[in-house]
GROMACS .gro file of C-alpha atoms in nm:
model
  440
    1MET     CA    1  -5.310  -4.794   2.771
    2GLN     CA    2  -5.018  -4.736   2.533
    3THR     CA    3  -5.260  -4.595   2.273
    4GLN     CA    4  -5.413  -4.364   2.533
    5GLY     CA    5  -5.066  -4.244   2.629
    6LEU     CA    6  -4.991  -4.165   2.266
    7LEU     CA    7  -5.317  -3.974   2.232
    8GLN     CA    8  -5.245  -3.786   2.555
    9ARG     CA    9  -4.908  -3.669   2.424
   10TYR     CA   10  -5.008  -3.589   2.064
   11PHE     CA   11  -5.324  -3.396   2.146
   12LYS     CA   12  -5.200  -3.262   2.483
   13LEU     CA   13  -5.521  -3.377   2.652
   14GLU     CA   14  -5.417  -3.306   3.011
   15GLN     CA   15  -5.292  -2.961   2.917
   16HIS     CA   16  -5.636  -2.886   2.774
   17GLY     CA   17  -5.819  -3.030   3.075
   18THR     CA   18  -5.979  -3.322   2.893
   19ASN     CA   19  -5.939  -3.698   2.835
   20VAL     CA   20  -5.993  -3.960   2.563
   21LYS     CA   21  -6.346  -4.051   2.677
   22THR     CA   22  -6.460  -3.690   2.685
   23GLU     CA   23  -6.313  -3.624   2.340
   24ILE     CA   24  -6.487  -3.929   2.190
   25ILE     CA   25  -6.822  -3.824   2.337
   26ALA     CA   26  -6.765  -3.471   2.204
   27GLY     CA   27  -6.682  -3.606   1.858
   28ILE     CA   28  -7.000  -3.816   1.851
   29THR     CA   29  -7.202  -3.514   1.967
   30THR     CA   30  -7.061  -3.292   1.692
   31PHE     CA   31  -7.129  -3.564   1.434
   32LEU     CA   32  -7.492  -3.608   1.539
   33THR     CA   33  -7.541  -3.231   1.523
   34MET     CA   34  -7.405  -3.186   1.170
   35VAL     CA   35  -7.460  -3.522   0.995
   36TYR     CA   36  -7.778  -3.375   0.843
   37ILE     CA   37  -7.551  -3.222   0.575
   38VAL     CA   38  -7.504  -3.562   0.405
   39PHE     CA   39  -7.879  -3.562   0.336
   40VAL     CA   40  -7.937  -3.191   0.277
   41ASN     CA   41  -7.642  -3.129   0.044
   42PRO     CA   42  -7.733  -3.404  -0.207
   43SER     CA   43  -8.096  -3.289  -0.213
   44ILE     CA   44  -7.989  -2.932  -0.294
   45LEU     CA   45  -7.714  -3.013  -0.545
   46GLY     CA   46  -7.949  -3.265  -0.706
   47VAL     CA   47  -8.160  -2.967  -0.815
   48ALA     CA   48  -7.860  -2.859  -1.024
   49GLY     CA   49  -7.861  -3.194  -1.206
   50MET     CA   50  -7.590  -3.367  -1.002
   51ASP     CA   51  -7.628  -3.733  -0.906
   52SER     CA   52  -7.761  -3.730  -0.548
   53GLN     CA   53  -7.607  -4.062  -0.440
   54SER     CA   54  -7.264  -3.958  -0.567
   55VAL     CA   55  -7.294  -3.623  -0.387
   56PHE     CA   56  -7.392  -3.813  -0.070
   57ILE     CA   57  -7.057  -3.994  -0.089
   58THR     CA   58  -6.846  -3.690  -0.177
   59THR     CA   59  -7.013  -3.486   0.098
   60ALA     CA   60  -6.928  -3.751   0.357
   61LEU     CA   61  -6.574  -3.791   0.220
   62ILE     CA   62  -6.486  -3.420   0.225
   63ALA     CA   63  -6.638  -3.382   0.573
   64ALA     CA   64  -6.420  -3.671   0.689
   65PHE     CA   65  -6.109  -3.538   0.512
   66GLY     CA   66  -6.147  -3.182   0.643
   67SER     CA   67  -6.235  -3.283   1.000
   68ILE     CA   68  -5.957  -3.541   1.037
   69PHE     CA   69  -5.691  -3.308   0.901
   70MET     CA   70  -5.815  -3.022   1.117
   71GLY     CA   71  -5.769  -3.251   1.416
   72LEU     CA   72  -5.429  -3.383   1.311
   73LEU     CA   73  -5.266  -3.060   1.193
   74ALA     CA   74  -5.433  -2.789   1.401
   75ASN     CA   75  -5.542  -2.989   1.710
   76LEU     CA   76  -5.873  -2.804   1.724
   77PRO     CA   77  -6.220  -2.947   1.804
   78VAL     CA   78  -6.357  -2.805   1.479
   79ALA     CA   79  -6.528  -3.020   1.215
   80LEU     CA   80  -6.563  -2.922   0.848
   81ALA     CA   81  -6.825  -2.996   0.582
   82PRO     CA   82  -6.985  -2.837   0.272
   83ALA     CA   83  -7.130  -2.496   0.356
   84MET     CA   84  -7.502  -2.435   0.388
   85GLY     CA   85  -7.614  -2.133   0.188
   86LEU     CA   86  -7.350  -2.156  -0.080
   87ASN     CA   87  -7.492  -2.491  -0.191
   88ALA     CA   88  -7.834  -2.328  -0.237
   89PHE     CA   89  -7.674  -2.030  -0.415
   90PHE     CA   90  -7.494  -2.272  -0.650
   91ALA     CA   91  -7.804  -2.481  -0.730
   92TYR     CA   92  -8.080  -2.221  -0.744
   93THR     CA   93  -7.895  -1.915  -0.875
   94VAL     CA   94  -7.571  -2.010  -1.050
   95VAL     CA   95  -7.717  -2.315  -1.228
   96ALA     CA   96  -8.098  -2.279  -1.234
   97LYS     CA   97  -8.130  -1.901  -1.271
   98LEU     CA   98  -7.824  -1.827  -1.487
   99GLY     CA   99  -7.861  -2.145  -1.690
  100LEU     CA  100  -7.504  -2.265  -1.641
  101SER     CA  101  -7.412  -2.632  -1.637
  102TRP     CA  102  -7.334  -2.769  -1.292
  103GLN     CA  103  -6.980  -2.840  -1.412
  104VAL     CA  104  -6.916  -2.472  -1.487
  105GLY     CA  105  -7.096  -2.369  -1.168
  106MET     CA  106  -6.873  -2.601  -0.965
  107GLY     CA  107  -6.579  -2.439  -1.143
  108THR     CA  108  -6.677  -2.101  -0.998
  109ILE     CA  109  -6.676  -2.258  -0.653
  110PHE     CA  110  -6.332  -2.404  -0.724
  111TRP     CA  111  -6.178  -2.072  -0.828
  112GLY     CA  112  -6.340  -1.898  -0.532
  113ALA     CA  113  -6.179  -2.158  -0.307
  114VAL     CA  114  -5.843  -2.105  -0.479
  115GLY     CA  115  -5.879  -1.732  -0.408
  116LEU     CA  116  -5.946  -1.810  -0.041
  117PHE     CA  117  -5.640  -2.036  -0.033
  118LEU     CA  118  -5.420  -1.761  -0.175
  119LEU     CA  119  -5.552  -1.507   0.076
  120THR     CA  120  -5.471  -1.758   0.350
  121LEU     CA  121  -5.130  -1.846   0.210
  122PHE     CA  122  -5.023  -1.481   0.190
  123GLN     CA  123  -5.170  -1.412   0.536
  124VAL     CA  124  -5.409  -1.135   0.431
  125ARG     CA  125  -5.721  -1.323   0.537
  126TYR     CA  126  -5.756  -1.176   0.885
  127TRP     CA  127  -5.659  -0.828   0.767
  128LEU     CA  128  -5.958  -0.843   0.532
  129ILE     CA  129  -6.190  -0.979   0.800
  130ALA     CA  130  -6.086  -0.706   1.044
  131SER     CA  131  -6.136  -0.438   0.776
  132ILE     CA  132  -6.494  -0.527   0.684
  133PRO     CA  133  -6.745  -0.340   0.906
  134THR     CA  134  -6.979  -0.532   1.135
  135SER     CA  135  -7.289  -0.410   0.951
  136LEU     CA  136  -7.178  -0.574   0.626
  137ARG     CA  137  -7.058  -0.895   0.791
  138VAL     CA  138  -7.388  -0.926   0.977
  139GLY     CA  139  -7.586  -0.836   0.666
  140ILE     CA  140  -7.412  -1.109   0.465
  141THR     CA  141  -7.470  -1.373   0.734
  142ALA     CA  142  -7.836  -1.279   0.784
  143GLY     CA  143  -7.899  -1.248   0.411
  144ILE     CA  144  -7.768  -1.599   0.349
  145GLY     CA  145  -7.993  -1.715   0.632
  146LEU     CA  146  -8.298  -1.559   0.467
  147PHE     CA  147  -8.194  -1.703   0.132
  148ILE     CA  148  -8.161  -2.052   0.283
  149ALA     CA  149  -8.498  -2.015   0.459
  150LEU     CA  150  -8.660  -1.920   0.127
  151MET     CA  151  -8.517  -2.241  -0.023
  152GLY     CA  152  -8.667  -2.433   0.269
  153PHE     CA  153  -9.010  -2.276   0.225
  154GLN     CA  154  -8.992  -2.345  -0.148
  155ASN     CA  155  -8.877  -2.708  -0.113
  156SER     CA  156  -9.151  -2.772   0.142
  157GLY     CA  157  -9.424  -2.628  -0.081
  158ILE     CA  158  -9.521  -2.373   0.185
  159VAL     CA  159  -9.424  -2.092  -0.055
  160VAL     CA  160  -9.496  -2.125  -0.428
  161ALA     CA  161  -9.467  -1.899  -0.731
  162SER     CA  162  -9.752  -1.665  -0.823
  163PRO     CA  163  -9.785  -1.460  -1.145
  164ALA     CA  164  -9.981  -1.194  -0.955
  165THR     CA  165  -9.773  -1.152  -0.638
  166LEU     CA  166  -9.444  -1.330  -0.727
  167VAL     CA  167  -9.490  -1.567  -0.432
  168THR     CA  168  -9.788  -1.695  -0.237
  169LEU     CA  169  -9.891  -1.961   0.015
  170GLY     CA  170  -9.885  -2.319  -0.110
  171ASN     CA  171 -10.136  -2.601  -0.057
  172LEU     CA  172 -10.146  -2.655   0.319
  173TYR     CA  173 -10.358  -2.968   0.271
  174SER     CA  174 -10.076  -3.148   0.089
  175SER     CA  175  -9.919  -3.432   0.290
  176GLN     CA  176  -9.573  -3.316   0.183
  177VAL     CA  177  -9.633  -2.962   0.310
  178LEU     CA  178  -9.773  -3.090   0.639
  179LEU     CA  179  -9.479  -3.326   0.687
  180ALA     CA  180  -9.234  -3.044   0.614
  181ILE     CA  181  -9.405  -2.824   0.874
  182LEU     CA  182  -9.393  -3.111   1.124
  183GLY     CA  183  -9.022  -3.157   1.050
  184PHE     CA  184  -8.948  -2.792   1.116
  185PHE     CA  185  -9.127  -2.786   1.450
  186ILE     CA  186  -8.955  -3.107   1.560
  187ILE     CA  187  -8.622  -2.931   1.502
  188ALA     CA  188  -8.725  -2.605   1.667
  189ILE     CA  189  -8.871  -2.775   1.977
  190LEU     CA  190  -8.588  -3.026   2.024
  191ALA     CA  191  -8.319  -2.762   1.963
  192SER     CA  192  -8.480  -2.531   2.218
  193ARG     CA  193  -8.452  -2.819   2.466
  194ASN     CA  194  -8.079  -2.851   2.383
  195ILE     CA  195  -8.111  -3.186   2.207
  196HIS     CA  196  -7.809  -3.181   1.974
  197ALA     CA  197  -7.940  -3.431   1.718
  198ALA     CA  198  -8.259  -3.229   1.654
  199VAL     CA  199  -8.209  -3.197   1.277
  200LEU     CA  200  -8.121  -3.564   1.235
  201VAL     CA  201  -8.426  -3.672   1.438
  202SER     CA  202  -8.651  -3.449   1.225
  203ILE     CA  203  -8.521  -3.588   0.895
  204ALA     CA  204  -8.558  -3.945   1.025
  205VAL     CA  205  -8.917  -3.892   1.147
  206VAL     CA  206  -9.036  -3.718   0.829
  207THR     CA  207  -8.868  -3.978   0.608
  208ALA     CA  208  -9.023  -4.264   0.808
  209LEU     CA  209  -9.371  -4.108   0.783
  210SER     CA  210  -9.317  -4.051   0.409
  211LEU     CA  211  -9.230  -4.418   0.374
  212LEU     CA  212  -9.550  -4.521   0.556
  213LEU     CA  213  -9.757  -4.290   0.334
  214GLY     CA  214  -9.597  -4.430   0.020
  215ASN     CA  215  -9.434  -4.099  -0.079
  216VAL     CA  216  -9.090  -4.261  -0.107
  217GLU     CA  217  -8.965  -4.607  -0.199
  218TYR     CA  218  -8.749  -4.814   0.034
  219GLN     CA  219  -8.422  -4.922  -0.130
  220GLY     CA  220  -8.233  -5.055   0.170
  221ILE     CA  221  -7.996  -4.894   0.418
  222PHE     CA  222  -7.649  -5.046   0.380
  223SER     CA  223  -7.452  -5.092   0.059
  224MET     CA  224  -7.107  -5.056  -0.084
  225PRO     CA  225  -7.045  -4.695  -0.190
  226PRO     CA  226  -7.158  -4.623  -0.548
  227SER     CA  227  -6.918  -4.488  -0.810
  228VAL     CA  228  -6.851  -4.115  -0.786
  229SER     CA  229  -6.681  -4.086  -1.126
  230ASN     CA  230  -6.976  -3.886  -1.264
  231VAL     CA  231  -6.902  -3.596  -1.027
  232VAL     CA  232  -6.538  -3.628  -0.913
  233GLY     CA  233  -6.308  -3.432  -1.143
  234GLN     CA  234  -6.596  -3.322  -1.368
  235VAL     CA  235  -6.560  -2.957  -1.271
  236ASP     CA  236  -6.515  -2.728  -1.574
  237LEU     CA  237  -6.224  -2.509  -1.466
  238ALA     CA  238  -6.175  -2.338  -1.802
  239GLY     CA  239  -6.545  -2.261  -1.852
  240ALA     CA  240  -6.565  -2.097  -1.509
  241LEU     CA  241  -6.296  -1.843  -1.602
  242ASP     CA  242  -6.543  -1.648  -1.819
  243ILE     CA  243  -6.520  -1.279  -1.726
  244GLY     CA  244  -6.897  -1.269  -1.679
  245LEU     CA  245  -6.865  -1.514  -1.391
  246LEU     CA  246  -6.602  -1.320  -1.194
  247GLY     CA  247  -6.866  -1.169  -0.967
  248ILE     CA  248  -6.989  -1.517  -0.873
  249VAL     CA  249  -6.634  -1.642  -0.812
  250PHE     CA  250  -6.569  -1.337  -0.595
  251SER     CA  251  -6.891  -1.395  -0.400
  252PHE     CA  252  -6.804  -1.758  -0.326
  253MET     CA  253  -6.462  -1.649  -0.202
  254LEU     CA  254  -6.594  -1.360   0.007
  255VAL     CA  255  -6.876  -1.553   0.173
  256ASN     CA  256  -6.652  -1.848   0.255
  257LEU     CA  257  -6.397  -1.604   0.394
  258PHE     CA  258  -6.647  -1.463   0.644
  259ASP     CA  259  -6.825  -1.788   0.718
  260SER     CA  260  -6.527  -2.009   0.795
  261SER     CA  261  -6.313  -1.747   0.968
  262GLY     CA  262  -6.605  -1.638   1.186
  263THR     CA  263  -6.687  -1.998   1.280
  264LEU     CA  264  -6.326  -2.076   1.372
  265LEU     CA  265  -6.318  -1.768   1.596
  266GLY     CA  266  -6.652  -1.853   1.756
  267VAL     CA  267  -6.576  -2.218   1.831
  268THR     CA  268  -6.223  -2.157   1.962
  269GLU     CA  269  -6.351  -1.876   2.181
  270LYS     CA  270  -6.621  -2.103   2.327
  271ALA     CA  271  -6.355  -2.369   2.390
  272GLY     CA  272  -6.142  -2.115   2.576
  273LEU     CA  273  -5.863  -2.144   2.318
  274ALA     CA  274  -5.873  -1.791   2.175
  275ASP     CA  275  -5.719  -1.479   2.331
  276ASP     CA  276  -5.884  -1.135   2.356
  277LYS     CA  277  -5.772  -1.053   2.000
  278GLY     CA  278  -5.930  -1.365   1.854
  279ARG     CA  279  -5.602  -1.549   1.803
  280PHE     CA  280  -5.584  -1.920   1.881
  281PRO     CA  281  -5.310  -2.188   1.874
  282LYS     CA  282  -5.207  -2.316   1.529
  283MET     CA  283  -5.427  -2.058   1.356
  284LYS     CA  284  -5.218  -2.075   1.039
  285GLN     CA  285  -5.258  -2.454   1.012
  286ALA     CA  286  -5.633  -2.429   1.078
  287LEU     CA  287  -5.682  -2.172   0.803
  288LEU     CA  288  -5.476  -2.375   0.556
  289VAL     CA  289  -5.672  -2.695   0.629
  290ASP     CA  290  -5.995  -2.501   0.586
  291SER     CA  291  -5.895  -2.345   0.251
  292VAL     CA  292  -5.737  -2.663   0.108
  293SER     CA  293  -6.054  -2.854   0.200
  294SER     CA  294  -6.260  -2.602   0.003
  295VAL     CA  295  -6.046  -2.646  -0.309
  296THR     CA  296  -6.057  -3.025  -0.274
  297GLY     CA  297  -6.432  -3.024  -0.209
  298ALA     CA  298  -6.508  -2.831  -0.528
  299TYR     CA  299  -6.289  -3.060  -0.734
  300ILE     CA  300  -6.468  -3.374  -0.613
  301GLY     CA  301  -6.813  -3.222  -0.658
  302THR     CA  302  -6.940  -3.053  -0.342
  303SER     CA  303  -7.009  -2.692  -0.250
  304SER     CA  304  -6.755  -2.481  -0.061
  305VAL     CA  305  -6.627  -2.646   0.256
  306THR     CA  306  -6.629  -2.452   0.580
  307ALA     CA  307  -6.580  -2.491   0.954
  308TYR     CA  308  -6.915  -2.581   1.112
  309ILE     CA  309  -7.063  -2.381   1.396
  310GLU     CA  310  -7.221  -2.712   1.506
  311SER     CA  311  -6.872  -2.795   1.635
  312SER     CA  312  -6.966  -2.586   1.938
  313SER     CA  313  -7.202  -2.867   2.044
  314GLY     CA  314  -6.900  -3.095   2.092
  315VAL     CA  315  -6.718  -2.817   2.276
  316SER     CA  316  -7.021  -2.775   2.504
  317VAL     CA  317  -6.980  -3.135   2.628
  318GLY     CA  318  -6.607  -3.101   2.688
  319GLY     CA  319  -6.430  -3.132   2.351
  320ARG     CA  320  -6.109  -2.928   2.356
  321THR     CA  321  -5.864  -3.089   2.111
  322GLY     CA  322  -5.832  -3.226   1.759
  323LEU     CA  323  -5.929  -3.571   1.881
  324THR     CA  324  -6.289  -3.449   1.883
  325ALA     CA  325  -6.267  -3.352   1.514
  326ILE     CA  326  -6.100  -3.683   1.422
  327VAL     CA  327  -6.377  -3.886   1.587
  328THR     CA  328  -6.631  -3.679   1.390
  329GLY     CA  329  -6.436  -3.740   1.069
  330ILE     CA  330  -6.417  -4.117   1.124
  331LEU     CA  331  -6.795  -4.130   1.173
  332PHE     CA  332  -6.840  -3.945   0.841
  333LEU     CA  333  -6.627  -4.213   0.675
  334LEU     CA  334  -6.859  -4.483   0.809
  335VAL     CA  335  -7.159  -4.295   0.666
  336ILE     CA  336  -7.053  -4.371   0.307
  337PHE     CA  337  -7.186  -4.725   0.355
  338LEU     CA  338  -7.537  -4.585   0.409
  339SER     CA  339  -7.577  -4.439   0.059
  340PRO     CA  340  -7.925  -4.593  -0.005
  341LEU     CA  341  -8.053  -4.356   0.264
  342ALA     CA  342  -7.969  -4.060   0.037
  343SER     CA  343  -8.232  -4.165  -0.218
  344LEU     CA  344  -8.483  -4.243   0.058
  345VAL     CA  345  -8.486  -3.891   0.207
  346PRO     CA  346  -8.734  -3.669   0.018
  347LEU     CA  347  -8.653  -3.304  -0.055
  348TYR     CA  348  -8.922  -3.174   0.181
  349ALA     CA  349  -8.774  -3.377   0.470
  350THR     CA  350  -8.472  -3.145   0.467
  351ALA     CA  351  -8.678  -2.825   0.426
  352GLY     CA  352  -8.720  -2.783   0.802
  353ALA     CA  353  -8.342  -2.791   0.844
  354LEU     CA  354  -8.303  -2.508   0.591
  355ILE     CA  355  -8.560  -2.292   0.769
  356TYR     CA  356  -8.396  -2.365   1.104
  357VAL     CA  357  -8.051  -2.269   0.974
  358GLY     CA  358  -8.212  -1.952   0.838
  359ILE     CA  359  -8.331  -1.863   1.189
  360LEU     CA  360  -7.987  -1.918   1.337
  361MET     CA  361  -7.810  -1.708   1.073
  362SER     CA  362  -8.068  -1.427   1.068
  363SER     CA  363  -8.037  -1.380   1.444
  364SER     CA  364  -7.707  -1.199   1.382
  365LEU     CA  365  -7.909  -0.891   1.283
  366ILE     CA  366  -7.930  -0.809   1.652
  367LYS     CA  367  -7.571  -0.681   1.622
  368VAL     CA  368  -7.668  -0.403   1.380
  369ARG     CA  369  -7.674  -0.047   1.516
  370TRP     CA  370  -8.026   0.029   1.396
  371ASP     CA  371  -8.013   0.382   1.538
  372ASP     CA  372  -7.734   0.469   1.288
  373LEU     CA  373  -7.869   0.468   0.932
  374THR     CA  374  -7.519   0.462   0.785
  375GLU     CA  375  -7.482   0.118   0.945
  376ALA     CA  376  -7.843  -0.003   0.930
  377THR     CA  377  -7.897   0.077   0.561
  378PRO     CA  378  -7.617  -0.140   0.415
  379ALA     CA  379  -7.696  -0.422   0.661
  380PHE     CA  380  -8.063  -0.423   0.560
  381ILE     CA  381  -7.994  -0.391   0.186
  382THR     CA  382  -7.743  -0.675   0.198
  383ALA     CA  383  -7.978  -0.905   0.388
  384ALA     CA  384  -8.298  -0.816   0.201
  385LEU     CA  385  -8.166  -0.828  -0.154
  386MET     CA  386  -8.028  -1.181  -0.126
  387PRO     CA  387  -8.370  -1.352  -0.109
  388PHE     CA  388  -8.549  -1.084  -0.315
  389THR     CA  389  -8.302  -1.104  -0.607
  390TYR     CA  390  -8.243  -1.477  -0.554
  391SER     CA  391  -7.872  -1.402  -0.548
  392ILE     CA  392  -7.609  -1.380  -0.275
  393THR     CA  393  -7.383  -1.192  -0.517
  394GLU     CA  394  -7.627  -0.905  -0.570
  395GLY     CA  395  -7.689  -0.873  -0.196
  396ILE     CA  396  -7.318  -0.842  -0.125
  397ALA     CA  397  -7.263  -0.602  -0.416
  398PHE     CA  398  -7.535  -0.354  -0.326
  399GLY     CA  399  -7.452  -0.385   0.044
  400PHE     CA  400  -7.092  -0.276  -0.009
  401ILE     CA  401  -7.188   0.000  -0.252
  402SER     CA  402  -7.460   0.137  -0.022
  403TYR     CA  403  -7.214   0.140   0.270
  404CYS     CA  404  -6.976   0.364   0.073
  405VAL     CA  405  -7.261   0.589  -0.044
  406MET     CA  406  -7.400   0.635   0.307
  407LYS     CA  407  -7.062   0.701   0.470
  408LEU     CA  408  -6.937   0.927   0.187
  409PHE     CA  409  -7.239   1.158   0.179
  410THR     CA  410  -7.284   1.184   0.556
  411GLY     CA  411  -6.934   1.309   0.628
  412LYS     CA  412  -6.803   0.972   0.751
  413ALA     CA  413  -6.580   0.877   0.457
  414LYS     CA  414  -6.288   0.813   0.693
  415GLN     CA  415  -6.475   0.510   0.829
  416ILE     CA  416  -6.453   0.336   0.490
  417SER     CA  417  -6.156   0.099   0.491
  418ILE     CA  418  -5.943   0.033   0.183
  419PRO     CA  419  -6.077  -0.325   0.134
  420VAL     CA  420  -6.436  -0.193   0.139
  421TRP     CA  421  -6.349   0.069  -0.125
  422VAL     CA  422  -6.179  -0.194  -0.341
  423VAL     CA  423  -6.466  -0.445  -0.315
  424SER     CA  424  -6.723  -0.173  -0.390
  425VAL     CA  425  -6.536  -0.050  -0.698
  426LEU     CA  426  -6.499  -0.407  -0.826
  427PHE     CA  427  -6.872  -0.465  -0.789
  428LEU     CA  428  -6.948  -0.131  -0.963
  429ILE     CA  429  -6.729  -0.237  -1.255
  430LYS     CA  430  -6.915  -0.569  -1.264
  431ILE     CA  431  -7.258  -0.397  -1.268
  432ILE     CA  432  -7.168  -0.126  -1.520
  433PHE     CA  433  -6.963  -0.327  -1.768
  434ILE     CA  434  -6.997  -0.703  -1.714
  435ASP     CA  435  -7.367  -0.730  -1.619
  436LYS     CA  436  -7.464  -0.480  -1.891
  437GLY     CA  437  -7.286  -0.695  -2.150
  438ILE     CA  438  -7.464  -1.008  -2.027
  439MET     CA  439  -7.809  -0.844  -2.026
  440HIS     CA  440  -7.764  -0.701  -2.375
   0.00000   0.00000   0.00000
């Protein structure tokens, strides 16, 4: 009872209309909804040459660190973990396409996170968010969704490379492809029935069937956490400061800026904690926890850390305070003793989750004013070029530039904010001078 009294006072449970039991249930719900990241993140970063079991541990650790500190310092029911989308961008574009080492690639994530921290520290973060037009914000979100979905289709074998048409349909008779398709529909059907652990159930079913078919080898479930020395602190900070990588650093910072800030606004609004201007209690602390977690995450070998929209599942069952986030964080700490599961989960078992996340993120396109070409054009270009160029950076760059072109030559130049002008000019400089130097 004394412990409950302490929790009541620290988290102000009565003031928020909740209690310890409700907060614990909400924390478990949030955990079950987002725990898929400890399987998906290692499978994606493993493509970049990182040790999957080590990434499993660091993913769980940074999710625990971010979530617990969000609960303690900001008293918000918001959990944090490595961001979907940016992990795929890191593995498939920054490392695989550009040929960088994963250490240098992780360095670009680190410096992007440092940039986000500085924007937060000097309180310009929300000024930037408010200055970026809806069409570009939506285009970035949807484009990342399409990019993630493409990764899912590729990892599943549903979409494969073709010298004649760039891409084509894969072998639908392959057991791996069929299992990946099954996994996706398990998620889609369960999620539509409001079952919060849909992604986790899908990964478990597909992995179990893969085990029965002999596609994967059982190596146990519980173990002491393996060493993470081969990823923690291995980030190449100096190598990532190459001028040719500034566009990538900028993209990591910009995407994380939109992603995390938008999620914090969305979850706090759903919890009834935000006012009509989007402000919520302890906003400064929340933003600092979020940005510090990103810097820490990159240093220990994970992709950019962000607030998770899955936190809204905990809010939907009554979570209103930081106790929800702390419960989620503690459960992530316990996960580190399940590291053998990371090697058991095949890449195609997580493909359905990527496609599902793509659906959720692409749905934001409904917010675009399609009847206004000065808004629709940059939104479409931003979203379409990310998967078609295999690069989030290029999608953002051409989206911003096209926005300025459309507004400038249709007599609507006054609608272009200063941050949009600045970002567009920076990307033009990158394309004209930096990219030209790299290509030649």
